[in-house]
Coordinates of C-alpha atoms and ligand atoms in Angstrom, one line a residue:
M1 CA -2.9 -5.0 -34.4
S2 CA -1.1 -5.0 -37.8
K3 CA -0.7 -8.4 -39.6
N4 CA 3.1 -8.7 -39.1
I5 CA 2.9 -8.0 -35.3
E6 CA 0.0 -10.4 -34.6
P7 CA 2.1 -13.6 -34.7
I8 CA 4.7 -12.0 -32.4
Y9 CA 1.9 -11.2 -29.8
R10 CA 0.6 -14.8 -30.1
Q11 CA 4.0 -16.2 -29.4
I12 CA 4.4 -13.9 -26.3
K13 CA 1.1 -15.0 -25.0
D14 CA 2.0 -18.7 -25.5
R15 CA 5.3 -18.3 -23.8
N16 CA 3.9 -16.5 -20.8
P17 CA 0.7 -18.5 -20.0
G18 CA -1.8 -17.2 -17.5
E19 CA -0.1 -13.8 -17.1
T20 CA -3.2 -11.8 -18.2
E21 CA -2.1 -8.4 -17.0
F22 CA 1.3 -8.8 -18.8
H23 CA -0.5 -9.8 -22.0
Q24 CA -2.8 -6.8 -21.7
A25 CA 0.2 -4.4 -21.3
V26 CA 2.1 -5.9 -24.2
R27 CA -0.9 -5.9 -26.4
E28 CA -1.6 -2.3 -25.8
V29 CA 1.9 -1.3 -26.9
L30 CA 2.1 -3.7 -29.8
E31 CA -1.2 -2.3 -31.2
S32 CA 0.5 1.0 -31.6
L33 CA 3.6 -0.2 -33.4
G34 CA 2.4 -1.2 -37.0
P35 CA 3.3 2.2 -38.6
V36 CA 6.6 2.2 -36.6
L37 CA 7.8 -1.0 -38.3
V38 CA 6.9 0.5 -41.7
R39 CA 9.1 3.5 -41.1
H40 CA 11.8 1.5 -39.3
P41 CA 12.1 -2.0 -41.0
E42 CA 15.4 -2.5 -39.1
F43 CA 13.4 -2.9 -35.8
A44 CA 11.6 -5.9 -37.3
E45 CA 14.8 -7.3 -38.8
L46 CA 16.6 -7.0 -35.5
K47 CA 13.7 -8.6 -33.6
I48 CA 13.3 -5.6 -31.3
I49 CA 9.7 -6.3 -30.4
E50 CA 10.5 -9.9 -29.4
R51 CA 13.5 -8.8 -27.4
V52 CA 11.8 -5.9 -25.6
S53 CA 9.0 -8.2 -24.5
E54 CA 11.3 -10.6 -22.8
P55 CA 12.8 -9.5 -19.5
E56 CA 16.6 -9.4 -19.3
R57 CA 16.5 -11.1 -15.9
Q58 CA 13.8 -12.4 -13.6
I59 CA 14.6 -13.1 -9.9
I60 CA 12.2 -15.0 -7.6
F61 CA 13.1 -15.7 -4.0
R62 CA 11.9 -17.0 -0.7
V63 CA 11.2 -14.4 2.0
P64 CA 11.0 -16.0 5.4
W65 CA 10.2 -13.8 8.5
Q66 CA 8.8 -14.1 12.0
D67 CA 5.6 -12.5 13.1
D68 CA 5.0 -11.0 16.5
R69 CA 3.8 -14.3 17.9
G70 CA 7.1 -15.9 16.9
E71 CA 5.5 -17.9 14.1
I72 CA 7.5 -18.3 10.8
R73 CA 5.9 -16.9 7.7
I74 CA 6.9 -17.4 4.1
N75 CA 6.3 -14.9 1.3
R76 CA 7.6 -14.8 -2.3
G77 CA 9.9 -12.0 -3.5
F78 CA 10.3 -10.8 -7.1
R79 CA 12.6 -8.5 -9.1
V80 CA 12.1 -8.4 -12.8
E81 CA 14.9 -6.5 -14.5
F82 CA 13.2 -5.8 -17.7
N83 CA 15.4 -3.6 -19.9
S84 CA 18.6 -1.7 -19.4
A85 CA 19.2 -0.3 -22.9
L86 CA 18.7 3.3 -21.7
G87 CA 20.1 3.1 -18.2
V88 CA 20.2 1.2 -14.9
Y89 CA 17.1 -1.0 -14.1
K90 CA 14.7 1.4 -12.4
G91 CA 11.3 0.9 -10.9
G92 CA 9.4 0.4 -7.7
L93 CA 8.7 -2.5 -5.3
R94 CA 5.1 -3.4 -4.6
F95 CA 4.0 -5.3 -1.4
H96 CA 0.4 -6.5 -1.9
P97 CA -1.3 -9.9 -1.7
S98 CA -2.2 -9.7 -5.4
V99 CA 1.5 -9.7 -6.5
N100 CA 2.7 -12.5 -8.7
L101 CA 5.1 -12.9 -11.5
G102 CA 2.6 -11.8 -14.1
I103 CA 1.7 -8.6 -12.2
I104 CA 5.4 -7.7 -11.8
K105 CA 6.1 -8.4 -15.5
F106 CA 3.3 -6.1 -16.6
L107 CA 4.5 -3.4 -14.3
G108 CA 8.1 -3.9 -15.4
F109 CA 7.2 -3.8 -19.1
E110 CA 5.2 -0.5 -18.6
Q111 CA 8.1 0.9 -16.6
V112 CA 10.5 0.5 -19.5
F113 CA 8.4 2.7 -21.7
K114 CA 7.4 5.2 -18.9
N115 CA 11.1 5.7 -18.0
A116 CA 12.0 6.2 -21.7
L117 CA 9.4 9.0 -21.9
T118 CA 11.1 10.9 -19.2
C119 CA 14.2 11.2 -21.4
Q120 CA 16.4 10.4 -18.4
P121 CA 19.0 7.6 -18.4
I122 CA 16.9 4.9 -16.8
G123 CA 16.0 1.4 -17.9
G124 CA 13.0 -0.4 -16.5
A125 CA 12.3 -2.9 -13.7
K126 CA 9.8 -3.8 -11.1
G127 CA 9.7 -6.0 -8.0
G128 CA 7.8 -6.8 -4.9
S129 CA 6.2 -9.5 -2.8
D130 CA 2.8 -11.0 -2.1
F131 CA 3.3 -9.9 1.5
D132 CA 0.3 -8.0 2.9
P133 CA 1.4 -5.0 5.0
K134 CA -2.2 -4.4 6.1
G135 CA -2.7 -5.0 9.8
K136 CA 1.0 -5.8 10.4
S137 CA 2.9 -4.2 13.3
D138 CA 5.9 -1.9 12.7
N139 CA 8.2 -4.6 13.9
E140 CA 6.7 -7.2 11.5
I141 CA 7.1 -4.8 8.6
M142 CA 10.7 -4.2 9.6
R143 CA 11.5 -7.9 9.9
F144 CA 9.9 -8.6 6.6
C145 CA 11.8 -5.8 4.8
Q146 CA 15.1 -7.0 6.3
S147 CA 14.5 -10.5 5.1
F148 CA 13.5 -9.3 1.7
M149 CA 16.6 -7.2 1.3
T150 CA 18.8 -10.0 2.6
E151 CA 18.3 -11.7 -0.7
L152 CA 17.7 -8.6 -3.0
Y153 CA 20.8 -6.7 -2.0
R154 CA 23.1 -8.8 -4.2
H155 CA 21.2 -7.8 -7.3
L156 CA 21.2 -4.0 -6.6
G157 CA 23.8 -1.3 -7.2
E158 CA 24.1 2.3 -8.2
H159 CA 25.1 1.2 -11.7
T160 CA 22.9 -1.9 -11.8
D161 CA 19.4 -1.8 -10.3
V162 CA 17.8 1.0 -8.2
P163 CA 14.4 0.2 -6.7
A164 CA 11.9 2.6 -5.1
G165 CA 8.4 2.3 -3.7
D166 CA 5.0 1.5 -5.1
I167 CA 1.8 0.2 -3.5
G168 CA 2.5 -0.9 0.1
V169 CA 6.1 0.5 0.0
G170 CA 6.6 4.0 1.2
G171 CA 9.1 6.0 3.3
R172 CA 8.9 3.6 6.3
E173 CA 9.6 0.4 4.2
L174 CA 12.3 2.1 2.2
G175 CA 14.0 3.1 5.4
Y176 CA 14.0 -0.5 6.7
L177 CA 15.2 -1.8 3.3
F178 CA 18.0 0.7 3.1
G179 CA 19.0 0.1 6.7
Q180 CA 19.4 -3.6 5.9
Y181 CA 21.3 -2.9 2.7
K182 CA 23.7 -0.7 4.5
R183 CA 24.2 -3.2 7.3
I184 CA 24.9 -6.1 4.9
T185 CA 27.2 -4.2 2.6
N186 CA 28.8 -1.9 5.1
R187 CA 28.3 0.9 2.6
Y188 CA 26.2 4.0 2.8
E189 CA 25.2 4.0 -0.9
S190 CA 22.4 6.5 -1.2
T191 CA 22.1 5.9 -4.9
V192 CA 20.9 2.3 -4.4
L193 CA 17.3 3.2 -3.6
T194 CA 15.1 6.2 -4.3
G195 CA 12.2 7.6 -2.4
K196 CA 14.4 7.9 0.7
G197 CA 13.5 10.3 3.5
V198 CA 14.6 13.9 2.9
H199 CA 16.8 13.8 6.0
W200 CA 18.7 10.7 4.9
G201 CA 19.5 11.2 1.2
G202 CA 16.1 11.6 -0.3
S203 CA 14.9 14.3 -2.8
R204 CA 12.4 17.0 -2.0
V205 CA 9.2 16.6 -4.1
R206 CA 9.7 12.8 -4.5
T207 CA 6.8 12.1 -2.1
E208 CA 4.5 14.4 -4.0
A209 CA 5.9 13.7 -7.5
T210 CA 3.6 11.1 -9.0
G211 CA 0.4 13.0 -8.0
Y212 CA 1.7 16.4 -8.9
G213 CA 3.1 15.2 -12.2
A214 CA -0.2 13.6 -13.1
V215 CA -2.0 16.8 -12.5
Y216 CA 0.5 18.8 -14.6
F217 CA -0.1 16.3 -17.4
V218 CA -3.9 16.8 -17.1
R219 CA -3.4 20.6 -17.0
E220 CA -1.6 20.3 -20.4
M221 CA -4.3 18.1 -21.8
L222 CA -6.8 20.7 -20.9
K223 CA -4.7 23.6 -22.1
I224 CA -4.6 22.1 -25.6
R225 CA -8.4 22.1 -25.5
R226 CA -8.3 25.7 -24.4
Q227 CA -9.6 24.8 -20.9
S228 CA -8.2 24.9 -17.4
L229 CA -8.5 23.1 -14.1
E230 CA -10.2 26.1 -12.5
G231 CA -13.6 25.1 -11.0
K232 CA -13.5 21.5 -12.4
I233 CA -15.2 18.8 -10.4
C234 CA -12.8 15.9 -9.9
V235 CA -12.9 12.3 -8.6
V236 CA -9.7 10.6 -7.5
S237 CA -9.8 6.9 -6.7
G238 CA -7.5 5.6 -3.9
S239 CA -6.2 7.4 -0.9
G240 CA -2.5 6.4 -0.9
N241 CA 0.5 8.4 -1.9
V242 CA -0.5 9.0 -5.6
A243 CA -4.1 9.9 -4.7
I244 CA -3.2 12.3 -1.9
Y245 CA -0.8 14.4 -3.9
T246 CA -3.0 14.3 -7.0
M247 CA -5.8 15.8 -4.8
E248 CA -3.4 18.3 -3.3
K249 CA -2.3 19.7 -6.7
L250 CA -5.8 19.6 -8.2
G251 CA -6.9 21.8 -5.2
K252 CA -4.0 24.2 -5.6
L253 CA -4.8 24.6 -9.3
G254 CA -8.4 25.5 -8.5
A255 CA -10.2 22.3 -9.1
R256 CA -12.6 20.7 -6.5
V257 CA -12.1 17.0 -5.6
I258 CA -15.3 15.6 -4.3
A259 CA -14.5 11.9 -3.8
C260 CA -11.7 9.5 -3.0
S261 CA -11.7 5.8 -1.8
D262 CA -9.9 2.8 -0.5
S263 CA -10.4 -0.9 -1.0
N264 CA -13.3 -0.9 1.4
G265 CA -15.4 2.0 0.2
V266 CA -15.8 5.6 -1.1
I267 CA -16.0 9.0 0.6
V268 CA -18.1 11.7 -1.1
D269 CA -17.7 15.2 0.2
E270 CA -19.4 17.7 -2.1
K271 CA -17.7 20.6 -0.2
G272 CA -14.4 19.3 -1.3
I273 CA -12.3 16.5 0.3
D274 CA -10.5 17.7 3.5
L275 CA -7.0 16.7 2.5
D276 CA -5.4 17.4 5.9
L277 CA -7.8 14.8 7.4
V278 CA -7.1 12.2 4.6
K279 CA -3.3 12.7 5.2
R280 CA -3.7 12.2 8.9
L281 CA -5.9 9.1 8.6
K282 CA -3.8 7.5 5.9
E283 CA -0.2 8.7 6.3
V284 CA 0.0 9.1 10.0
E285 CA -2.6 6.9 11.7
R286 CA -2.8 4.2 8.9
R287 CA -6.6 4.0 9.3
R288 CA -9.4 3.3 6.8
I289 CA -11.1 6.1 4.7
A290 CA -14.4 5.2 6.3
D291 CA -13.3 7.1 9.4
Y292 CA -13.4 10.3 7.4
A293 CA -17.2 10.4 7.9
N294 CA -16.8 10.6 11.7
Y295 CA -15.2 14.0 11.3
H296 CA -17.4 15.4 8.5
K297 CA -21.0 14.7 9.2
D298 CA -22.3 15.8 5.8
A299 CA -19.8 13.6 3.9
K300 CA -21.2 10.3 2.7
Y301 CA -19.4 7.0 3.1
L302 CA -20.4 4.3 0.6
A303 CA -19.3 1.0 1.9
G304 CA -18.2 -1.2 -1.0
G305 CA -19.3 1.7 -3.3
N306 CA -18.1 2.3 -6.9
I307 CA -16.4 5.7 -7.2
W308 CA -16.9 5.9 -11.0
K309 CA -20.7 6.4 -10.4
I310 CA -20.0 9.8 -8.9
P311 CA -20.5 12.5 -11.6
C312 CA -17.3 14.4 -12.4
Q313 CA -15.6 16.3 -15.2
I314 CA -12.1 14.9 -14.5
A315 CA -11.4 11.4 -13.3
M316 CA -8.0 10.4 -12.0
P317 CA -7.8 6.7 -11.2
S318 CA -5.0 6.5 -8.6
A319 CA -5.6 3.1 -6.9
T320 CA -4.6 0.0 -8.9
Q321 CA -4.7 -1.9 -12.2
N322 CA -8.0 -2.5 -14.0
E323 CA -10.1 -0.5 -11.6
I324 CA -12.2 1.0 -14.5
S325 CA -14.3 -1.5 -16.3
G326 CA -16.2 -0.9 -19.6
D327 CA -19.3 -0.2 -17.6
D328 CA -17.5 2.2 -15.3
A329 CA -16.1 4.0 -18.3
R330 CA -19.6 4.3 -19.9
Q331 CA -20.9 5.7 -16.6
L332 CA -18.2 8.3 -16.5
V333 CA -18.8 9.4 -20.1
N334 CA -22.6 9.6 -19.6
N335 CA -22.1 11.7 -16.4
G336 CA -20.1 14.3 -18.4
C337 CA -16.5 13.3 -17.8
I338 CA -14.2 15.1 -20.3
V339 CA -10.7 14.1 -19.1
V340 CA -9.2 10.8 -17.6
G341 CA -5.7 11.0 -16.3
E342 CA -4.3 7.8 -15.0
G343 CA -2.2 8.1 -11.8
A344 CA -2.2 4.3 -11.1
N345 CA -0.5 1.9 -13.5
M346 CA -2.9 0.6 -16.2
P347 CA -6.1 1.3 -14.2
T348 CA -8.4 1.1 -17.2
T349 CA -9.4 -2.2 -18.8
R350 CA -9.1 -2.6 -22.6
E351 CA -12.9 -2.2 -22.9
G352 CA -12.8 0.9 -20.8
V353 CA -10.1 2.5 -23.0
K354 CA -12.2 1.8 -26.0
V355 CA -15.2 3.5 -24.5
F356 CA -13.1 6.6 -23.8
F357 CA -11.8 6.7 -27.4
D358 CA -15.3 6.1 -28.9
A359 CA -16.7 9.0 -26.8
G360 CA -13.8 11.2 -27.9
I361 CA -12.9 12.3 -24.4
A362 CA -9.3 13.1 -23.5
Y363 CA -7.6 10.0 -22.2
G364 CA -4.1 10.1 -20.7
P365 CA -2.5 6.6 -20.2
S366 CA -0.5 5.9 -17.1
K367 CA 2.9 5.4 -18.7
A368 CA 2.8 9.1 -19.7
V369 CA 0.6 10.6 -16.9
N370 CA 2.3 9.0 -13.9
A371 CA 5.9 9.3 -15.1
G372 CA 6.6 12.1 -12.6
G373 CA 7.3 9.7 -9.8
V374 CA 10.1 7.9 -11.5
A375 CA 11.3 11.1 -13.1
T376 CA 11.8 12.6 -9.7
S377 CA 13.6 9.4 -8.6
A378 CA 16.1 10.0 -11.4
L379 CA 16.4 13.6 -10.1
E380 CA 17.1 12.0 -6.6
M381 CA 19.8 9.9 -8.2
Q382 CA 21.3 12.9 -9.8
Q383 CA 21.4 14.8 -6.5
N384 CA 22.9 11.8 -4.7
A385 CA 25.6 11.3 -7.4
S386 CA 26.7 15.0 -7.0
R387 CA 26.2 15.0 -3.2
D388 CA 23.8 17.9 -3.7
S389 CA 20.3 18.7 -2.4
W390 CA 18.0 20.9 -4.3
S391 CA 15.2 23.2 -3.0
F392 CA 11.6 22.2 -3.2
E393 CA 10.9 25.0 -5.8
F394 CA 13.8 24.1 -8.0
T395 CA 12.9 20.3 -8.0
E396 CA 9.3 21.0 -8.6
R397 CA 10.1 23.2 -11.6
K398 CA 12.2 20.4 -13.0
L399 CA 9.3 18.0 -12.6
D400 CA 6.9 20.4 -14.2
E401 CA 9.3 20.8 -17.2
I402 CA 9.6 17.0 -17.6
M403 CA 5.8 16.5 -17.5
T404 CA 5.1 19.4 -19.9
N405 CA 7.7 17.9 -22.2
I406 CA 6.2 14.4 -22.1
H407 CA 2.8 15.8 -22.9
A408 CA 4.2 17.9 -25.8
R409 CA 6.2 15.0 -27.3
T410 CA 3.4 12.4 -26.9
H411 CA 0.9 14.8 -28.4
E412 CA 3.1 15.6 -31.4
T413 CA 4.0 12.0 -32.0
A414 CA 0.3 11.0 -32.1
E415 CA -0.2 13.6 -34.8
E416 CA 2.8 12.6 -36.7
Y417 CA 1.6 9.0 -36.7
G418 CA -1.9 9.9 -37.9
A419 CA -3.7 9.6 -34.6
P420 CA -4.2 13.1 -33.4
G421 CA -5.2 13.4 -29.7
N422 CA -4.4 9.7 -29.1
Y423 CA -2.0 9.7 -26.2
V424 CA -1.8 5.9 -26.2
V425 CA -0.3 5.9 -29.6
G426 CA 1.8 9.0 -28.8
A427 CA 3.3 7.5 -25.6
N428 CA 3.9 4.0 -27.0
V429 CA 5.5 5.1 -30.2
T430 CA 7.7 7.8 -28.6
A431 CA 8.9 5.5 -25.9
F432 CA 9.4 2.4 -28.1
I433 CA 11.5 4.3 -30.7
R434 CA 13.7 5.6 -27.9
V435 CA 14.3 2.2 -26.4
A436 CA 14.5 0.5 -29.8
N437 CA 17.2 2.9 -31.1
A438 CA 19.3 2.3 -28.0
M439 CA 18.9 -1.5 -28.4
V440 CA 20.0 -1.3 -32.0
A441 CA 23.0 0.8 -31.0
L442 CA 24.0 -1.7 -28.3
G443 CA 23.9 -4.7 -30.7
C444 CA 22.5 -8.2 -30.2
I445 CA 22.9 -8.5 -26.4
Ligands
LIG1 N1 6.5 2.8 -8.6 C1 6.6 4.1 -9.3 C2 6.1 3.9 -10.7 O1 5.2 3.1 -11.0 C3 8.0 4.7 -9.1 C4 9.2 4.0 -9.6 C5 10.5 4.6 -9.2 O2 10.5 5.7 -8.7 O3 11.5 4.0 -9.5 O4 6.6 4.5 -11.6

């Protein structure tokens, strides 16, 4: 980190004690910014780094709800509206027991820059709750979502803040959230949430977008190295929305995915993961990935296993933050991995990232690689605003263009800033300059 930025980072750490993931995300961006301040002294003078690291607004609220036995339960809800220099607050909601303010701040901070990379008019935010959807009945999920929205609705609006899904929040939850918003406000405001069902205002391709977009980015990373996805052996961690559609697009572009996982264990199927089965188990029946082995006798289930030990050429972490440690990264490199494309948000630890750079493999950081989800959310907002509904092919083409563009711009910027092939520098610098320029233009607000 450059000398003039170090004290700023120290101050951010001191002001946000214990928020380790937030510190990690801020540090990674700040480490890229030294040369930017040399070219743009006005950013330092106007305290852009200090301002961009402080959320514009942080909302924390109580979410009481009743379980099926009639017992009252209390969870905590969050919405961190991080930055609105480029557009409305935009970013998902995460329901997971690990959620706390630090996690939501790291995700919100990342979202600001990710959204800037899409070149669409969206600022950054994130929200969620420490509610654990696992093992809850449909009715419990609905009552929780209704209670959550009963507080959140007052902070939302087409021109203010537009949430979407993330871990633990998919079509079902967004439906219950939107239903409650509509009931409280007496307004059918499609534009207030994205990721909606296609038959009630959603966009085609939104479900697939994060995974498909991540694969397009990896395709571009390979193209620049004069390689393709054809015949490549891939490992994709997770088995949620991002993982499923990453596997689908990898398969369509000729690669072979041999392993995926959930928080209990890993499935290895050398013949190639049977995606229809994963979809049925995870999307329809909401079961564990262990059950896969009951249908494919030659697939192996590794209870509590580490997916990064499975040799592959392409690794696409698509589960959660910090899932690749330094040792995992070393293992991947030693096993011949040549490309890492992050579908999850910040899935690689600092040490892991260093291992990838030292080994000289192609490493695509999440804020660039997984921007396709939020980019398609912005396309959903565009369709809602014009009361239009685009075809799958047209929407997918737009997504492909956006991802190809993000790749090209991050790659060029890395070169321009003396770090060829370094997508971390490329993404951080490109996104920061875009946000910073807007903040300068809008004055000291
Ligand atoms: N949660 C997703 C992300 O991490 C999508 C956010 C959105 O569509 O607003 O980017």
